Short mmCIF file of C-alpha atoms in Angstrom, two decimals:
data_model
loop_
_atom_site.label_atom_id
_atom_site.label_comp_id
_atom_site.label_asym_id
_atom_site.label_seq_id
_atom_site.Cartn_x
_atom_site.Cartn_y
_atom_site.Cartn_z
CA UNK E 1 22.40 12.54 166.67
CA UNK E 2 19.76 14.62 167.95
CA UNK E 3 21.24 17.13 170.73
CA UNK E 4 19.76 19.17 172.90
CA UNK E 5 21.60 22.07 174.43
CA UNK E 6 19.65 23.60 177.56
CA UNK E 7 20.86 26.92 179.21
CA UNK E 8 18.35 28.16 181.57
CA UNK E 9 19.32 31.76 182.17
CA UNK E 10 18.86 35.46 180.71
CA UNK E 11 19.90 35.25 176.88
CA UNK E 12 18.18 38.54 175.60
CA UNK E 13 20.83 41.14 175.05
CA UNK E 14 22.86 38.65 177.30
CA UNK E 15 26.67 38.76 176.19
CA UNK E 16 28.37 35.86 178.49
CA UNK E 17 30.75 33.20 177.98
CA UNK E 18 28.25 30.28 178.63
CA UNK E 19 26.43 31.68 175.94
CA UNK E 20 28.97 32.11 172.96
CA UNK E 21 29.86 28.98 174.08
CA UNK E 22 26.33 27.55 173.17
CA UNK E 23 26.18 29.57 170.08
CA UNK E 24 29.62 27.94 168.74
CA UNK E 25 28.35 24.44 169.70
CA UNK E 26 24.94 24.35 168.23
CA UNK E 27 26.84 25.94 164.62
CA UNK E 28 29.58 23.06 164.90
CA UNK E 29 27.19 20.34 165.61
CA UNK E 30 24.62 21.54 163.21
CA UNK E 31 27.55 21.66 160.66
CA UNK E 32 28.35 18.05 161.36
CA UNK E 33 25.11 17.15 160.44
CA UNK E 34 23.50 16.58 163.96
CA UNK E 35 20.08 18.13 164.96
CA UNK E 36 19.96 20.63 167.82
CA UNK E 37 17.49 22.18 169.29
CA UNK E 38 18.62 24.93 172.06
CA UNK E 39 16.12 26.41 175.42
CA UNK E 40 16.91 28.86 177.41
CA UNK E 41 14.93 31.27 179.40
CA UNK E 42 14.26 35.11 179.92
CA UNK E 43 11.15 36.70 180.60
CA UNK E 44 11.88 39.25 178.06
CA UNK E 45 10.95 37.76 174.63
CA UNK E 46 13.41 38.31 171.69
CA UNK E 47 17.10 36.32 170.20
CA UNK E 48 19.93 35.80 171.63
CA UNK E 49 22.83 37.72 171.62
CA UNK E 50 25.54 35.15 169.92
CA UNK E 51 23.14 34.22 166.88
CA UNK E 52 22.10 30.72 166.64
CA UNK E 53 21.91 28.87 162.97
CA UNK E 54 18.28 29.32 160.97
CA UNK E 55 17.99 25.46 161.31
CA UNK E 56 18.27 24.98 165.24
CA UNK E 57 15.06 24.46 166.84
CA UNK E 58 15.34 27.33 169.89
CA UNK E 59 12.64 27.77 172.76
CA UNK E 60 12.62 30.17 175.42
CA UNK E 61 10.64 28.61 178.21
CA UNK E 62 8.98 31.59 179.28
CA UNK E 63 7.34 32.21 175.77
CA UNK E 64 6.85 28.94 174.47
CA UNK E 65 4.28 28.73 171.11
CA UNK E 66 1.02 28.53 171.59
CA UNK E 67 1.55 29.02 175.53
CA UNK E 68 0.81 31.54 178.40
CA UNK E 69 4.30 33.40 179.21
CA UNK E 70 5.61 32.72 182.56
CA UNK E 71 6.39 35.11 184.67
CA UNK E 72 8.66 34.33 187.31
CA UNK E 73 7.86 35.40 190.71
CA UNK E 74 8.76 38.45 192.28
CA UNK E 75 8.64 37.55 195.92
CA UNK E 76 10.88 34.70 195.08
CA UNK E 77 13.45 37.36 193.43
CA UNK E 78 12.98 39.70 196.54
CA UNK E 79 13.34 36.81 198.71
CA UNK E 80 16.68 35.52 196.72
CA UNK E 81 18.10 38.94 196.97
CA UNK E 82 18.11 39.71 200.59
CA UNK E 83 19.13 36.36 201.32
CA UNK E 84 22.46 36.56 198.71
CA UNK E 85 24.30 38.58 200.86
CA UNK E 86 24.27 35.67 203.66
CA UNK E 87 24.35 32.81 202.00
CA UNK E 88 24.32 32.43 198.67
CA UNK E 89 24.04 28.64 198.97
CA UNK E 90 20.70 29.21 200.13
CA UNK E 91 19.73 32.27 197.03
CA UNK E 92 20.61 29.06 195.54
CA UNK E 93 18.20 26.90 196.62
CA UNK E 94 15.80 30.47 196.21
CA UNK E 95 16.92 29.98 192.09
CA UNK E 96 16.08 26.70 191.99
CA UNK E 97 12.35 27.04 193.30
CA UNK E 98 11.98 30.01 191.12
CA UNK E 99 12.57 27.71 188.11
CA UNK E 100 10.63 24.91 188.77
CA UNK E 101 7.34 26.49 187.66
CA UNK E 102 9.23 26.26 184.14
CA UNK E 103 9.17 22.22 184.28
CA UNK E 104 6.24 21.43 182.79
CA UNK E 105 7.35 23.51 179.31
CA UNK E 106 11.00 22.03 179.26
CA UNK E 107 9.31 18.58 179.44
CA UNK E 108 6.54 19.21 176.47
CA UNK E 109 9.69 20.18 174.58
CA UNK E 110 11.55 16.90 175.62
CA UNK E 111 8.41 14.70 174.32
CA UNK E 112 8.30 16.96 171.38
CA UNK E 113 11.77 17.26 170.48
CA UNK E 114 12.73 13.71 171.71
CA UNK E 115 16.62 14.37 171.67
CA UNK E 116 19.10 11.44 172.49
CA UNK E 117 21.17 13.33 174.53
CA UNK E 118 21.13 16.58 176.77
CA UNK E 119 23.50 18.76 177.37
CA UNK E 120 23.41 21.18 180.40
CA UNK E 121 25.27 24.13 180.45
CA UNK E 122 24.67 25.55 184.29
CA UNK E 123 24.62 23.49 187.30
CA UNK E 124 20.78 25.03 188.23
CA UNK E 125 19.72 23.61 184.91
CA UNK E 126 21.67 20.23 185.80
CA UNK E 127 19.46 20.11 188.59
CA UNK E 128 15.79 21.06 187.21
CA UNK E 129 16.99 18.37 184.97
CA UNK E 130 18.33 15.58 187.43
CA UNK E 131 15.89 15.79 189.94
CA UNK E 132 12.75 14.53 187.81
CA UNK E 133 14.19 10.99 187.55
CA UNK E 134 11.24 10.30 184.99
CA UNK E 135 13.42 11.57 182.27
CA UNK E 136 15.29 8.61 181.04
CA UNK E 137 17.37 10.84 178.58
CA UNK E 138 21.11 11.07 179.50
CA UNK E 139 22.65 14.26 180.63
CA UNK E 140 25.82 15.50 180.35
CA UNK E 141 26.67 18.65 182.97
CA UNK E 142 29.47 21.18 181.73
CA UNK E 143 31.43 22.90 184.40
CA UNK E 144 31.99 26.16 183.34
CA UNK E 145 34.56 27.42 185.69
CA UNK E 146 37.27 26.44 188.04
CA UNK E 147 34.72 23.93 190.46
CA UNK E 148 35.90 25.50 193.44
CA UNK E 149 34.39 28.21 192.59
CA UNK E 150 31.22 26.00 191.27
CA UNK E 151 30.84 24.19 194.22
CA UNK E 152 31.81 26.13 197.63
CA UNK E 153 28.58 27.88 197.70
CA UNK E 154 26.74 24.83 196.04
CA UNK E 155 24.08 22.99 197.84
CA UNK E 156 23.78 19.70 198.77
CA UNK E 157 21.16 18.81 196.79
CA UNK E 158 22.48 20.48 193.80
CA UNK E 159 25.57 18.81 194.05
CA UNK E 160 23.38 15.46 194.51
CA UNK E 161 21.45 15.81 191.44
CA UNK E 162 24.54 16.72 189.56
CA UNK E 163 25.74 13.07 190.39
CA UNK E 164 23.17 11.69 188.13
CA UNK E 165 24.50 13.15 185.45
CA UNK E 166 25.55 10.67 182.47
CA UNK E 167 28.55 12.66 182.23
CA UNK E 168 30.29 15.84 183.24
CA UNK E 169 32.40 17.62 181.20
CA UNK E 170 35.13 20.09 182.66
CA UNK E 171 37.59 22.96 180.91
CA UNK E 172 40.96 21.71 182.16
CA UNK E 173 42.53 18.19 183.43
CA UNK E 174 43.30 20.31 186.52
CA UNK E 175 39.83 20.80 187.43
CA UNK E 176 39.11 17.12 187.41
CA UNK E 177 40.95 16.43 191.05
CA UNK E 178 39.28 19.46 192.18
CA UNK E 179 35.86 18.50 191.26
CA UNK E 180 36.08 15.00 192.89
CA UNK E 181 36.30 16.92 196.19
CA UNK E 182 33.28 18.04 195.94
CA UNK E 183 31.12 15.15 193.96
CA UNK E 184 31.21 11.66 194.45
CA UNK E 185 31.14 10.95 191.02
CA UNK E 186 33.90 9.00 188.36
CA UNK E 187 32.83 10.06 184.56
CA UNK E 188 34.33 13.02 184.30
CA UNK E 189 35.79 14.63 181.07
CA UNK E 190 37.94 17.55 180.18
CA UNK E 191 37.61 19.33 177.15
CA UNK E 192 38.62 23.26 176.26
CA UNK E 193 36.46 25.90 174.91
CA UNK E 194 37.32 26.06 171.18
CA UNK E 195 39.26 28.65 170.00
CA UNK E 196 38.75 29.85 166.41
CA UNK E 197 41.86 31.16 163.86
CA UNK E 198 41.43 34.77 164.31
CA UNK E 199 40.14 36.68 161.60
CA UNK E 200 42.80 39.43 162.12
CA UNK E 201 46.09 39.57 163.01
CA UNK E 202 47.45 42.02 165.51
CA UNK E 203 51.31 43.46 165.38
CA UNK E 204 51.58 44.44 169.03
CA UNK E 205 55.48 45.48 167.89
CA UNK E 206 54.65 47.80 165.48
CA UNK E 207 55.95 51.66 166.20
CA UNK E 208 52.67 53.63 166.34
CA UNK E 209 51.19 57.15 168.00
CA UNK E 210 48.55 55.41 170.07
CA UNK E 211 48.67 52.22 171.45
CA UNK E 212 46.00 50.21 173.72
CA UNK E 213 45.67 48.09 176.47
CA UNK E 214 42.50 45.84 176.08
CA UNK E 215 40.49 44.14 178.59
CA UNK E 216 37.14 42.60 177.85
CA UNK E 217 34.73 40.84 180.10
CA UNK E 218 31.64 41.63 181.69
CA UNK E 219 32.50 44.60 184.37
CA UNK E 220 31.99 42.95 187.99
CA UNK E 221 34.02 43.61 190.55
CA UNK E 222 34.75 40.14 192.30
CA UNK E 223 35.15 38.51 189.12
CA UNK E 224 36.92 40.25 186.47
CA UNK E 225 38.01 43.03 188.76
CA UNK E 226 38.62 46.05 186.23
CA UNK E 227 39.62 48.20 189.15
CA UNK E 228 42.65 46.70 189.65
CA UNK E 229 43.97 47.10 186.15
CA UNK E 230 42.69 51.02 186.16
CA UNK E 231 45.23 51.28 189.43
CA UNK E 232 47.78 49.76 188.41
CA UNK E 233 47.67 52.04 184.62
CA UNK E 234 47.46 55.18 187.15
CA UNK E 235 50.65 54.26 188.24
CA UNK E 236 52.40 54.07 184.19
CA UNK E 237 49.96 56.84 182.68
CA UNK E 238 52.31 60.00 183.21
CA UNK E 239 55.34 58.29 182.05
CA UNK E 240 53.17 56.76 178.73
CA UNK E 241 50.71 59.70 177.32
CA UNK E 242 50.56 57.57 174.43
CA UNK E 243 48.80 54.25 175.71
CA UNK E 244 45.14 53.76 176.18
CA UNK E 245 43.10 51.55 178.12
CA UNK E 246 40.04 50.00 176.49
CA UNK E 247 37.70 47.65 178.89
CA UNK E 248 35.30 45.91 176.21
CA UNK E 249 32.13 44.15 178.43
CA UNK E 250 28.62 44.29 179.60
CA UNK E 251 27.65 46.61 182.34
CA UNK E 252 25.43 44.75 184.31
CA UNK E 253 26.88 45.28 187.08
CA UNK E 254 25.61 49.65 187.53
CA UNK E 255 27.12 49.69 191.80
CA UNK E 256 30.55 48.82 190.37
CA UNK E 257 30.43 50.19 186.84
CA UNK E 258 29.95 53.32 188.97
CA UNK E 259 32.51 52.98 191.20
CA UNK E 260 34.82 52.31 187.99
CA UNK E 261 33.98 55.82 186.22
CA UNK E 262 34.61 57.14 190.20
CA UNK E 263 38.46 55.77 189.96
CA UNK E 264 38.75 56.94 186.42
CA UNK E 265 37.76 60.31 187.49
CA UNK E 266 39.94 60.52 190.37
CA UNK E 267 42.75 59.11 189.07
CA UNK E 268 42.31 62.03 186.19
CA UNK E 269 42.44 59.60 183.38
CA UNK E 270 39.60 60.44 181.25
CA UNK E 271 41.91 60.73 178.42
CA UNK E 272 43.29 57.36 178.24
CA UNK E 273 40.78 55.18 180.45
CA UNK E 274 37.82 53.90 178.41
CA UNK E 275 34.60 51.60 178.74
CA UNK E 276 33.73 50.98 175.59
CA UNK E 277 30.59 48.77 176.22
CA UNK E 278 30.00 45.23 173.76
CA UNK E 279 30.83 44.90 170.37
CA UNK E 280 30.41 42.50 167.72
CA UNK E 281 33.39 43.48 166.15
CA UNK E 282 35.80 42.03 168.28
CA UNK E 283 38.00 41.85 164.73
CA UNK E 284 38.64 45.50 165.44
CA UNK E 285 39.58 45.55 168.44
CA UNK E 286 42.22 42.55 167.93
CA UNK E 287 43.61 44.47 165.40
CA UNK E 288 44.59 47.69 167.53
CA UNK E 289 45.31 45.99 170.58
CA UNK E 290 48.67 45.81 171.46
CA UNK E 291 48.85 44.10 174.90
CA UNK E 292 45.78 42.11 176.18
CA UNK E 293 45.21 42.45 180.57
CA UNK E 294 43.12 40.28 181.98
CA UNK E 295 42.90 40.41 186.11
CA UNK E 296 40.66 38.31 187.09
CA UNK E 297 40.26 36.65 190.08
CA UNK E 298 39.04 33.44 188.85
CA UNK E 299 38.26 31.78 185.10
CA UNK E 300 37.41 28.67 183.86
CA UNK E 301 38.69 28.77 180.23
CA UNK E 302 38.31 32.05 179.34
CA UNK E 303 36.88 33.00 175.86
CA UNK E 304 38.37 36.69 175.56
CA UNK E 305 41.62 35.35 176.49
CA UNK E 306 42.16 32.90 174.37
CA UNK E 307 40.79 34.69 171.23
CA UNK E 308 42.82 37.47 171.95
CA UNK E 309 45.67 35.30 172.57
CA UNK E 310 44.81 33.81 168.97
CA UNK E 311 44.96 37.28 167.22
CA UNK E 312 48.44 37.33 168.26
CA UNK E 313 48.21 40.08 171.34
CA UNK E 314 50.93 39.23 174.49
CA UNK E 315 48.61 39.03 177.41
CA UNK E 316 48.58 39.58 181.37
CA UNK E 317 47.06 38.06 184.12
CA UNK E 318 47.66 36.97 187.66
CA UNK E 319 49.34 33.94 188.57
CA UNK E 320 46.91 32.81 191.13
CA UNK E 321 43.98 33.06 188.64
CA UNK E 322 42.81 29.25 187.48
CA UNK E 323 42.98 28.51 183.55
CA UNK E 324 44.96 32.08 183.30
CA UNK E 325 47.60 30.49 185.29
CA UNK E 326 47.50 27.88 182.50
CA UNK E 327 47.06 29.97 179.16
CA UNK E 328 49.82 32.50 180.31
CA UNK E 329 53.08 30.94 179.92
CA UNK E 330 54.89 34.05 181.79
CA UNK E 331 58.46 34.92 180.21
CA UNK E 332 57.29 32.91 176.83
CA UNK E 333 53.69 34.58 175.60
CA UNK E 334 53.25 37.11 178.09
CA UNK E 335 53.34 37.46 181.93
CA UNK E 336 51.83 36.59 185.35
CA UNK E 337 51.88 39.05 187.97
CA UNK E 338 51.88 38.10 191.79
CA UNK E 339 48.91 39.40 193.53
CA UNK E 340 48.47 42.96 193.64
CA UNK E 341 48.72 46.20 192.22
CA UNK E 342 52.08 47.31 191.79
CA UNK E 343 53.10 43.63 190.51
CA UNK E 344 50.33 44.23 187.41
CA UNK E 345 51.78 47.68 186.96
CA UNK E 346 55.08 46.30 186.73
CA UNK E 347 54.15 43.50 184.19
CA UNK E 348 52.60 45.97 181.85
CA UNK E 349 55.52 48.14 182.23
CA UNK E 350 57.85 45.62 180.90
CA UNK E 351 55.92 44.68 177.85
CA UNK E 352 54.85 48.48 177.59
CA UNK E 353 58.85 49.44 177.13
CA UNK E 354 59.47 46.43 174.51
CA UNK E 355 58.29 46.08 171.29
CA UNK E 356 60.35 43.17 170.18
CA UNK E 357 58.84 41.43 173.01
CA UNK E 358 55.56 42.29 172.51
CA UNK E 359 55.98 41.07 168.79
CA UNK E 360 57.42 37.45 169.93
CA UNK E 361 55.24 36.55 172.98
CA UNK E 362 52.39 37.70 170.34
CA UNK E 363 53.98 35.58 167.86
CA UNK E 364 53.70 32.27 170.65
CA UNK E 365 50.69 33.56 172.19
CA UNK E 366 48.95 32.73 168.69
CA UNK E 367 51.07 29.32 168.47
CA UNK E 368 49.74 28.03 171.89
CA UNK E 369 46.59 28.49 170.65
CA UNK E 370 46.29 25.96 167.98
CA UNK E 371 46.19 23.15 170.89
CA UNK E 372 42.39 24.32 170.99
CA UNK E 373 40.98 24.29 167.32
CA UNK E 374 37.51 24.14 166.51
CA UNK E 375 37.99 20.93 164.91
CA UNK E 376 39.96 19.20 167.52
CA UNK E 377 37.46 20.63 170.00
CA UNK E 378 34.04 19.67 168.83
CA UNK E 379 35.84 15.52 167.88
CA UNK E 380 36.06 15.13 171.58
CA UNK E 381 32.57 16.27 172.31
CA UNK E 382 31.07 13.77 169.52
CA UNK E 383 33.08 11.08 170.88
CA UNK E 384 31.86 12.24 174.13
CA UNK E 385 28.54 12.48 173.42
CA UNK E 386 28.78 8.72 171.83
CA UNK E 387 30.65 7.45 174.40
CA UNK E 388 27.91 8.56 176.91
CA UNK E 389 25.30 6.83 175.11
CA UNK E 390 26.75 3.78 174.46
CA UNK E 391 27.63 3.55 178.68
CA UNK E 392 24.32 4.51 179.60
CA UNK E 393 22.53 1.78 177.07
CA UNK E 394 25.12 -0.90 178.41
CA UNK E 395 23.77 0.35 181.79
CA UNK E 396 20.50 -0.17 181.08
CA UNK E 397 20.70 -3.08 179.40
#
């Protein structure tokens, strides 16, 4: 088949989920034989972050060959800024005007590239897509997250175009009921992120003089909320000198990666309270992590999570969290914590003081994981993907 994977957002230097995401399909499909060609967009010109295979065709709409770059328009940024703080349904609508300049590139790639399918991997891209119903190639929309977080700041007419899609494709059965409260629509799919066999394995048992704590994930505060896992390790540091905290993740974010390094300060742990930045080598830090923390407020399937989860590491969450509420079997692979800080503090503690346990929820942490193999994974996306085009041709027939 000829697939093309569109993912109109910042890629250069650009470490998110979406986007390793889009690097792991366009390897497994291009593996399988199909042909992919991948756009994005960034007004910076350069590769992406999560490498792409030599053979994928990849465009970056605002240096396309041959043509003038685009620059996107400031006043539309200003304008999207000041309004975000309001309503960020209508910076929405801001984000979608600010694209549309990009059209007439994406659709000289479409009559050059001809695929048979598209696959979108952001709801703003859905919609560039959906709402020029001159395109007769069929879409199918992933949902990247839990759809209530999607969707309650969506606007109508995004949610409108999305309805056109040929199919949508979310992370977790659950999120299936929730996205029908938001879109009248009936072909909708769930399929996991694919989680690879780690390269490493971790012994989060072993007896050793340091140990760590990971978290990894971009550093944002209403998101991943790193500040609640650097309170609740001020409240265990005295009584463990010998544990570490290691957040592993982009800092994007400077207003709260500042306010981080402010609570590290003042909670006096320099010397066991780290932001390490990315990696590449996420093998390494498997290997000396011995529990995994992960509060987040909400997830759709989440990447670090999972892979960690993979290496063998017992991992902790929050029990009101989507997807982590899901992953986490607490009591059997690691634990979820009630909202707040002292409940986190108290989850750590327990695995902190066991080593057996850490070993054995480790041990089923990396057993769970084999439900979402590669292999198993990217089967349900080709059938998927067929399935799509055979409805839409019986459609159109």
């Amino acid at each position: 088949m000829n697939i093309l994977l569109a993912n109109l957002h910042k890629f250069i230097g650009y470490s998110g989920g979406i986007e390793h995401v889009l690097s792991d399909m366009a390897q497994a499909f291009t593996v399988r034989g199909h042909k992919v060609t991948v756009v994005m967009m960034d007004e910076k010109d350069g590769t992406p972050f999560f490498p792409l295979p030599d053979n994928v065709e990849f465009y970056n709409l605002c240096h396309l060959p041959g043509e003038k770059a685009v620059a996107l328009s400031r006043g539309l940024k200003l304008v999207r800024e000041i309004i975000r703080p309001f309503s960020r349904e209508q910076a929405r609508n801001v984000n979608y005007k600010l694209m549309e300049p990009l059209w007439p590139g994406f659709r000289k790639i479409l009559d050059k590239t001809k695929p048979d399918v598209i696959i979108s991997s952001r709801e703003p891209t859905g919609r560039l897509l959906l709402s020029h119903p001159e395109i007769s190639v069929p879409v199918i929309s992933m949902l990247h997250n839990d759809p209530y977080e999607i969707f309650m700041h969506s606007p109508e007419e995004e949610k409108k175009m999305l309805c056109r899609s040929a199919s949508i494709q979310v992370l977790l059965p659950s999120f299936i009921p929730k996205a029908e409260k938001y879109l009248s629509y009936k072909h909708f799919t769930a399929i996991p992120n694919a989680v690879p066999e780690a390269g490493v394995q971790a012994h989060p048992g072993e007896k050793k003089e340091e140990y760590v704590i990971t978290s990894v994930g971009r550093l944002t505060g209403r998101t991943k909320r790193q500040h609640l896992l650097i309170e609740a390790f001020a409240l265990l540091s005295e009584d463990f000198p010998q544990w570490k905290v290691n957040f592993w993740g982009a800092d994007y974010d400077r207003a709260y990666v500042m306010k981080l390094k402010k609570l590290i300060e003042g909670k006096h742990l320099e010397n066991q309270v780290f932001l390490k930045g990315t990696t590449r080598d996420m093998q390494s830090v498997w290997k000396e992590t011995d529990i995994f923390s992960f509060p987040s407020h909400h997830e759709g399937f989440p990447l670090a999570l999972t892979e960690a989860m993979a290496a063998g590491i017992p991992a902790v969450g929050y029990a009101s969290c989507p997807a982590v509420n899901e992953l986490i079997v607490s009591g059997e692979n690691g634990y979820l914590a009630e909202d707040g800080v002292e409940a986190l503090a108290e989850s750590l503690k327990a695995l902190m003081l066991d080593p057996a346990k850490r070993e054995s929820f480790g041990r089923k942490a990396r057993q769970g994981m084999e439900a979402y193999r590669p292999e198993c994974v990217w089967n349900s996306w080709e059938m998927l993907i067929k399935d799509t085009l055979e409805r839409t041709k019986n459609t159109k027939g």
